[in-house]
Short mmCIF file of C-alpha atoms and ligand atoms in Angstrom, two decimals:
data_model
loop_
_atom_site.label_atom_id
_atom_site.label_comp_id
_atom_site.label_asym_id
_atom_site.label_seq_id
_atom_site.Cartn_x
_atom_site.Cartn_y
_atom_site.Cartn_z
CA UNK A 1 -11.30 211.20 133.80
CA UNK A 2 -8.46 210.06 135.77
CA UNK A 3 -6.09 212.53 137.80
CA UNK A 4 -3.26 211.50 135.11
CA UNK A 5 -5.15 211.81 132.11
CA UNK A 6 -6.51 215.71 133.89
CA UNK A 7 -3.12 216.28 134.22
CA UNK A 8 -2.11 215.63 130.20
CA UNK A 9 -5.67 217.39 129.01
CA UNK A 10 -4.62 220.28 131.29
CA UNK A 11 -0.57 220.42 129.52
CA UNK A 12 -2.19 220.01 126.01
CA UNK A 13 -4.34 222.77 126.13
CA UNK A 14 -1.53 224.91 127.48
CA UNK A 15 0.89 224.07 125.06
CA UNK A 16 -1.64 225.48 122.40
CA UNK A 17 -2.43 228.72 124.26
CA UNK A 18 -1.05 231.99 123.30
CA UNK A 19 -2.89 233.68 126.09
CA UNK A 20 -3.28 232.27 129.41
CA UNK A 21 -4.91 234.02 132.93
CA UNK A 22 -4.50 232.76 136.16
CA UNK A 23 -6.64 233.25 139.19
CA UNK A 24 -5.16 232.11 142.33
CA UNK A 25 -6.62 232.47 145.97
CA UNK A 26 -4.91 231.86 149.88
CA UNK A 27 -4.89 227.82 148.93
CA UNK A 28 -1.87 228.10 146.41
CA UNK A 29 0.07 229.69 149.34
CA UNK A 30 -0.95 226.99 151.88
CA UNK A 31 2.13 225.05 151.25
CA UNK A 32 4.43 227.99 152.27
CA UNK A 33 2.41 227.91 155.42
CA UNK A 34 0.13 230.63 155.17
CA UNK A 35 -3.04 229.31 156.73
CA UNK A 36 -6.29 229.95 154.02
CA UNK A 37 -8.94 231.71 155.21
CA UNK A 38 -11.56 229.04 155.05
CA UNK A 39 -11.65 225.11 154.70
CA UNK A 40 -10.58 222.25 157.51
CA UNK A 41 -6.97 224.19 158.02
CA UNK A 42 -8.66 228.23 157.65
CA UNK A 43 -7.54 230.87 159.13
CA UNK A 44 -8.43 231.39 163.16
CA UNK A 45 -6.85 233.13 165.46
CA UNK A 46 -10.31 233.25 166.92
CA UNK A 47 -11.31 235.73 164.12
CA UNK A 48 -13.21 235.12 160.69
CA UNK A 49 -12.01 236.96 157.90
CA UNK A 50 -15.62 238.41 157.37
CA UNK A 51 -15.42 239.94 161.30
CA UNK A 52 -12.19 241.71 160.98
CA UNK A 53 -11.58 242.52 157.28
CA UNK A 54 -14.50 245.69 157.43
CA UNK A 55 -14.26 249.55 157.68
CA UNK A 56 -17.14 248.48 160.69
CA UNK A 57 -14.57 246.80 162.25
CA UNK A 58 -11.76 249.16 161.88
CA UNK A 59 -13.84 252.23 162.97
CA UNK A 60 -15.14 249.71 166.06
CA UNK A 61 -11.48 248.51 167.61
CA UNK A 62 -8.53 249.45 164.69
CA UNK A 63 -5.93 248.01 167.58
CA UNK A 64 -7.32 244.83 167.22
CA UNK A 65 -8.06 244.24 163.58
CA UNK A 66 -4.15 245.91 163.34
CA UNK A 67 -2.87 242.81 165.84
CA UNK A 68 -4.81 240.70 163.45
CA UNK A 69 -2.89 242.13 160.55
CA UNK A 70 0.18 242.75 161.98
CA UNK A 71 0.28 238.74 162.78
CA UNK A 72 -0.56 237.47 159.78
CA UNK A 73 2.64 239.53 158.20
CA UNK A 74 4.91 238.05 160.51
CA UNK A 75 3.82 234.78 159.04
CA UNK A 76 4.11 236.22 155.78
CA UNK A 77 7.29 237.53 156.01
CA UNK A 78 8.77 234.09 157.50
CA UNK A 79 6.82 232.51 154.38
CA UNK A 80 8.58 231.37 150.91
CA UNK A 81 6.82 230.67 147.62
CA UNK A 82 6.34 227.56 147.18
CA UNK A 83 6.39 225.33 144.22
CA UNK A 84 3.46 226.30 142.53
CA UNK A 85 4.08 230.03 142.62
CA UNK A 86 7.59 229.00 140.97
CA UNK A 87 5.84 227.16 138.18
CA UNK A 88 3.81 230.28 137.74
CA UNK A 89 6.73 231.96 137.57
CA UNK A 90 8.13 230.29 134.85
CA UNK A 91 4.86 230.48 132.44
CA UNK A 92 4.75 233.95 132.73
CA UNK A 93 7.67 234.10 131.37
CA UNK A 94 7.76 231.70 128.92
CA UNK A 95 4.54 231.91 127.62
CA UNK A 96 3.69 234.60 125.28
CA UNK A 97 0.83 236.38 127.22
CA UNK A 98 0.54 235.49 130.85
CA UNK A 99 -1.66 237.62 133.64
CA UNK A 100 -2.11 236.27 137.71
CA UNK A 101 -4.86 237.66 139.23
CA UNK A 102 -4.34 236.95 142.54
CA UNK A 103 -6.75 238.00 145.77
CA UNK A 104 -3.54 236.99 147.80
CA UNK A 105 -2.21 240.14 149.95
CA UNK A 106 1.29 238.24 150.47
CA UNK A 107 2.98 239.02 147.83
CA UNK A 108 4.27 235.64 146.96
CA UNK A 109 4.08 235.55 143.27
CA UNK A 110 6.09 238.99 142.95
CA UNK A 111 8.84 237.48 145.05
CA UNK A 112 8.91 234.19 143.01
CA UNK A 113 9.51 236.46 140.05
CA UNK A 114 6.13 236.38 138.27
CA UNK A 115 5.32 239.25 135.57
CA UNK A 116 1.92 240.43 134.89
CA UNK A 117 0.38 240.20 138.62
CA UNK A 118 -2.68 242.05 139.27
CA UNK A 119 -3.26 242.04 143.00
CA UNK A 120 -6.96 242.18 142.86
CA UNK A 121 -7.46 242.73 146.95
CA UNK A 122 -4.27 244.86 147.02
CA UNK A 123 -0.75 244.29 149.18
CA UNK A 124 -0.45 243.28 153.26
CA UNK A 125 2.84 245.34 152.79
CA UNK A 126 1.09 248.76 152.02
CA UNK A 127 -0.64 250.97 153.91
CA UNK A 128 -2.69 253.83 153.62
CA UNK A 129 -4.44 257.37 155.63
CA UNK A 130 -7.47 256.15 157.17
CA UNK A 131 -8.42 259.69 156.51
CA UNK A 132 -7.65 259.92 152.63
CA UNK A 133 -5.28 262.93 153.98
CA UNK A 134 -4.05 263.00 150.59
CA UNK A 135 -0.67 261.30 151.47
CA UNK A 136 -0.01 258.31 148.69
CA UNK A 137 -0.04 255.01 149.97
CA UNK A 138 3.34 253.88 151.02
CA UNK A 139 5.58 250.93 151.89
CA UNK A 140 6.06 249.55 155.28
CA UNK A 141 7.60 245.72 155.33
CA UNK A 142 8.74 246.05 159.35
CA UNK A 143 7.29 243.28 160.94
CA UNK A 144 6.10 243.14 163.67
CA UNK A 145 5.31 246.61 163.16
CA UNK A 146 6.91 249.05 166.19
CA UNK A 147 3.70 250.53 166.83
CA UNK A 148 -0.14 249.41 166.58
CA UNK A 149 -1.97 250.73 165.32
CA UNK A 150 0.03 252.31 163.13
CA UNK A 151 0.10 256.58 162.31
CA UNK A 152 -0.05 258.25 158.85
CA UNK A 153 3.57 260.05 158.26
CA UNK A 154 1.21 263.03 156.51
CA UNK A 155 -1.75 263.85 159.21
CA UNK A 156 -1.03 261.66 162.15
CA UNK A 157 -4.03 259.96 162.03
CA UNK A 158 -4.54 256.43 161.97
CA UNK A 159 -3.24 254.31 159.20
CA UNK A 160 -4.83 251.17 157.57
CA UNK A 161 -3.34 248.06 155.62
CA UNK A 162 -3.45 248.82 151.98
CA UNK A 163 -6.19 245.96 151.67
CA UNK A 164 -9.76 245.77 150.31
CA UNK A 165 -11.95 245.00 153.07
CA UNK A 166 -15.28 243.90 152.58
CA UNK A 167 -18.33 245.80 151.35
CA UNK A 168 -15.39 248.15 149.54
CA UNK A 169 -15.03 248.13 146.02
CA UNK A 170 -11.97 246.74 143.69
CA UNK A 171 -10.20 249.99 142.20
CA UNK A 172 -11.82 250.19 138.97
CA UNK A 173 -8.57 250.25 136.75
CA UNK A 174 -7.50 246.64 138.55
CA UNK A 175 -10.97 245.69 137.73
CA UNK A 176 -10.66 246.51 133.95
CA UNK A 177 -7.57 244.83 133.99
CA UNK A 178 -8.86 241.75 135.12
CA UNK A 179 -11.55 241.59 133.25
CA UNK A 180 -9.77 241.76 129.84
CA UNK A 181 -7.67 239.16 130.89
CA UNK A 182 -10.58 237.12 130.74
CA UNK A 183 -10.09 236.66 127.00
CA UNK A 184 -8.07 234.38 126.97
CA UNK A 185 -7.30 230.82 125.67
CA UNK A 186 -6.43 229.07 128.64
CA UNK A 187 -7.89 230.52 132.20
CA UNK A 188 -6.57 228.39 135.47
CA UNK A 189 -8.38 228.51 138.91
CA UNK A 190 -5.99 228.01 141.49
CA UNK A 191 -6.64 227.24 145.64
CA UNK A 192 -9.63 229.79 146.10
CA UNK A 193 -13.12 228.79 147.50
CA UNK A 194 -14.60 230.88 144.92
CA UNK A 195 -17.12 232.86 147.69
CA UNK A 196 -15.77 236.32 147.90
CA UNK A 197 -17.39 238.60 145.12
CA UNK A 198 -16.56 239.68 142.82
CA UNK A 199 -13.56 237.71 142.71
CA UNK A 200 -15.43 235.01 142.26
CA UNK A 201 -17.60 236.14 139.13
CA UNK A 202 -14.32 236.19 137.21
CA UNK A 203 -14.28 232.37 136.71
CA UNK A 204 -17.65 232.41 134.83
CA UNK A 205 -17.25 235.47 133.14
CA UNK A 206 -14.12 233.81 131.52
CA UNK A 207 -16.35 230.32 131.16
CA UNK A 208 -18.89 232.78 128.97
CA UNK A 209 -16.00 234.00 127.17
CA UNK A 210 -15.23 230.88 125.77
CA UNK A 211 -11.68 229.95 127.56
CA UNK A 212 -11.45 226.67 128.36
CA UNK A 213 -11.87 227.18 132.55
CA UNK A 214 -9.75 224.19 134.51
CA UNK A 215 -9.53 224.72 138.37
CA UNK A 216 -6.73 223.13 140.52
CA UNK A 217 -8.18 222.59 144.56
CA UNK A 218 -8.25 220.17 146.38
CA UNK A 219 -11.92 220.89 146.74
CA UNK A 220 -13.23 221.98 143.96
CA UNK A 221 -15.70 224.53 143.79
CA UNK A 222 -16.46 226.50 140.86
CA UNK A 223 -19.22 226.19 139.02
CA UNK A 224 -19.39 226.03 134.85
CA UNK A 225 -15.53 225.25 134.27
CA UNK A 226 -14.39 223.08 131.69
CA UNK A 227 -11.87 220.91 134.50
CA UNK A 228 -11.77 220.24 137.93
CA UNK A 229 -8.37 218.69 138.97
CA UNK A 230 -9.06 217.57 142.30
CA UNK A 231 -5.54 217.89 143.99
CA UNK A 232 -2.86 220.39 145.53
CA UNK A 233 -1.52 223.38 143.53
CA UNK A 234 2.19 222.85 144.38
CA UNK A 235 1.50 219.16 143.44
CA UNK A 236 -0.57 219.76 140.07
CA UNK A 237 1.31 222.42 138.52
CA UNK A 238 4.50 220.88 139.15
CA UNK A 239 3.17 217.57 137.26
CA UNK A 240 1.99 219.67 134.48
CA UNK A 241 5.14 221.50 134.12
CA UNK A 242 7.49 218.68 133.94
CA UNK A 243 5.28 217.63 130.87
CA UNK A 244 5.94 221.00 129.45
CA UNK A 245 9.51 221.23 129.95
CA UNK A 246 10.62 217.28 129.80
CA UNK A 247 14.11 216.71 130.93
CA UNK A 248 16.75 216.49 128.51
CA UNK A 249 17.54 212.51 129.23
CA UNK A 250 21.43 212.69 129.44
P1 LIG B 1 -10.24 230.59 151.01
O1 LIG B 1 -9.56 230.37 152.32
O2 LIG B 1 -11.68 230.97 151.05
O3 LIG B 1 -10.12 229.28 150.15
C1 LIG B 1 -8.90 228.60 150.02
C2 LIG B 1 -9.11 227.47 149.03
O4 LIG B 1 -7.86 226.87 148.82
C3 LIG B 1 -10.08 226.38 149.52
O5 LIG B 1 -11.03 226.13 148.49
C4 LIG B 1 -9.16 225.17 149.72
O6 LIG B 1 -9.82 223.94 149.35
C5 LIG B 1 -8.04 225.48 148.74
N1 LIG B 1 -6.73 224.87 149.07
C6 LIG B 1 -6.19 224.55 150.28
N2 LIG B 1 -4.96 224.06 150.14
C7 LIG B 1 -4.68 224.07 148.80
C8 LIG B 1 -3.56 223.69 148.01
N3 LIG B 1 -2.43 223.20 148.57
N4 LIG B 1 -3.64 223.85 146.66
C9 LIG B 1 -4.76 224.34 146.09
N5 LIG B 1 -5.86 224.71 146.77
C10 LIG B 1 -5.82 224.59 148.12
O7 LIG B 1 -9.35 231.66 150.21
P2 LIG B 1 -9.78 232.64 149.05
O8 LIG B 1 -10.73 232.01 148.11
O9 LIG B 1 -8.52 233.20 148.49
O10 LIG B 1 -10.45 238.61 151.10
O11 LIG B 1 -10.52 233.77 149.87
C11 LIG B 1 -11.04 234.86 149.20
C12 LIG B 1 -10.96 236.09 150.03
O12 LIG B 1 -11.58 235.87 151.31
C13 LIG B 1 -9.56 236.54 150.41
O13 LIG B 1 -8.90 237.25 149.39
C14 LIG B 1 -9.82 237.41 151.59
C15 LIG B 1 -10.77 236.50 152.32
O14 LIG B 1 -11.58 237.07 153.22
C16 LIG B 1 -10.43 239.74 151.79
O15 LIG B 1 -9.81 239.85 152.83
C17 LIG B 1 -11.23 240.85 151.17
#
């Protein structure tokens, strides 16, 4: 099929869904300049992802994996959503049932007014006791922060982003969550490699559920799904929108 007709197949099966789910990775915020964490333009900073986003890591050297975090806020925070996030936006509120899953920790889709996000890997902007001191996770937007790393307001110890690292698990109620999004009519794949478990598992479990499965990257990836547009979130979603919402010719 050709990009075009991909692009009407993908609006006609929207139009007909009362339920839609959207998974988006780091790639549908690479247009608002928030480098992805793997592909040709990934992440560096000299660090992978996988070295510096462990409880190893942060027991090893917390000062650096905090530089590593604190940096990638200050990006964030100069950051806006871009158009795809915007589209997003707009389904979830037009649409009868929308739900964004997003392993993004910047935030994006809450500021571009989305309802129904589920941050599966948790917020950049939150941060937690190292110690489990029993203090709640709280809010700390500062950037860059005044001191790294930073201390827990309850015990003084050291405080961590409010992140899922790897090798921890997903809070089970954002898994449940997820997973009944799953059935759903319509489930979109947006600008993730689809490597990082279980993230990644979500895609097929919704394939086995029976949703039609269409993924939007560049590079496509996933495995079992119904559609593969081969091109840029910001760029696809915008194309399918404007056949949802035609403009009124004057
Ligand atoms: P990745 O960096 O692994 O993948 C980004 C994907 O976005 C790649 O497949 C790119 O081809 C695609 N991409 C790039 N530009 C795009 C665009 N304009 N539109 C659409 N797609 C585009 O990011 P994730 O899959 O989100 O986890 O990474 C998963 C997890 O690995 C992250 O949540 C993070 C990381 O380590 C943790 O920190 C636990």
């Amino acid at each position: 099929m050709s990009f075009d007709s991909d692009i009407h197949s993908l609006a006609s099966r929207l139009k007909a869904a009362r339920r839609l789910t959207v998974l988006t990775g780091a790639g549908i915020s690479a247009a608002s300049g928030i480098p992805t964490f793997r592909g040709p333009d990934g992440l560096s900073r000299n660090f992978r992802a996988e070295q510096l986003a462990t409880p190893e890591a942060f027991a090893r050297d917390p000062k650096t994996v905090w530089e590593w975090y604190d940096w990638r806020r200050q990006i964030i925070a100069r950051a806006k959503p871009n158009r795809a996030h915007e589209v997003l936006a707009v389904w979830s509120r037009r649409l009868p049932d929308v739900t964004v899953v997003t392993q993004n920790v910047d935030g994006l889709h809450e500021r571009a007014g989305t309802k129904g996000v589920v941050r599966f890997h948790g917020s950049i902007w939150e941060l937690s006791c190292s110690n489990a001191c029993g203090r709640e996770a709280w809010s700390d937007d500062r950037v860059p922060l005044p001191e790294l790393p930073p201390r827990c307001p309850g015990c003084s110890g050291l405080a961590r982003p409010g992140v899922v690292w790897f090798g921890e698990a997903i809070n089970l109620d954002i898994l449940a969550r997820s997973r009944r999004a799953l059935d759903c009519d319509v489930c979109l794949v947006v600008g993730t490699s689809s490597v990082v478990y279980p993230a990644a598992a979500l895609a097929a479990e919704a394939v086995e559920r029976g949703a039609f499965v269409a993924e939007i990257n560049p590079e496509p990836g996933a495995s079992g799904v119904d559609l593969a547009i081969a091109g840029k979130a910001e760029e696809v979603l915008d194309r399918v929108e404007s056949l949802l919402s035609p403009s009124i010719p004057p």
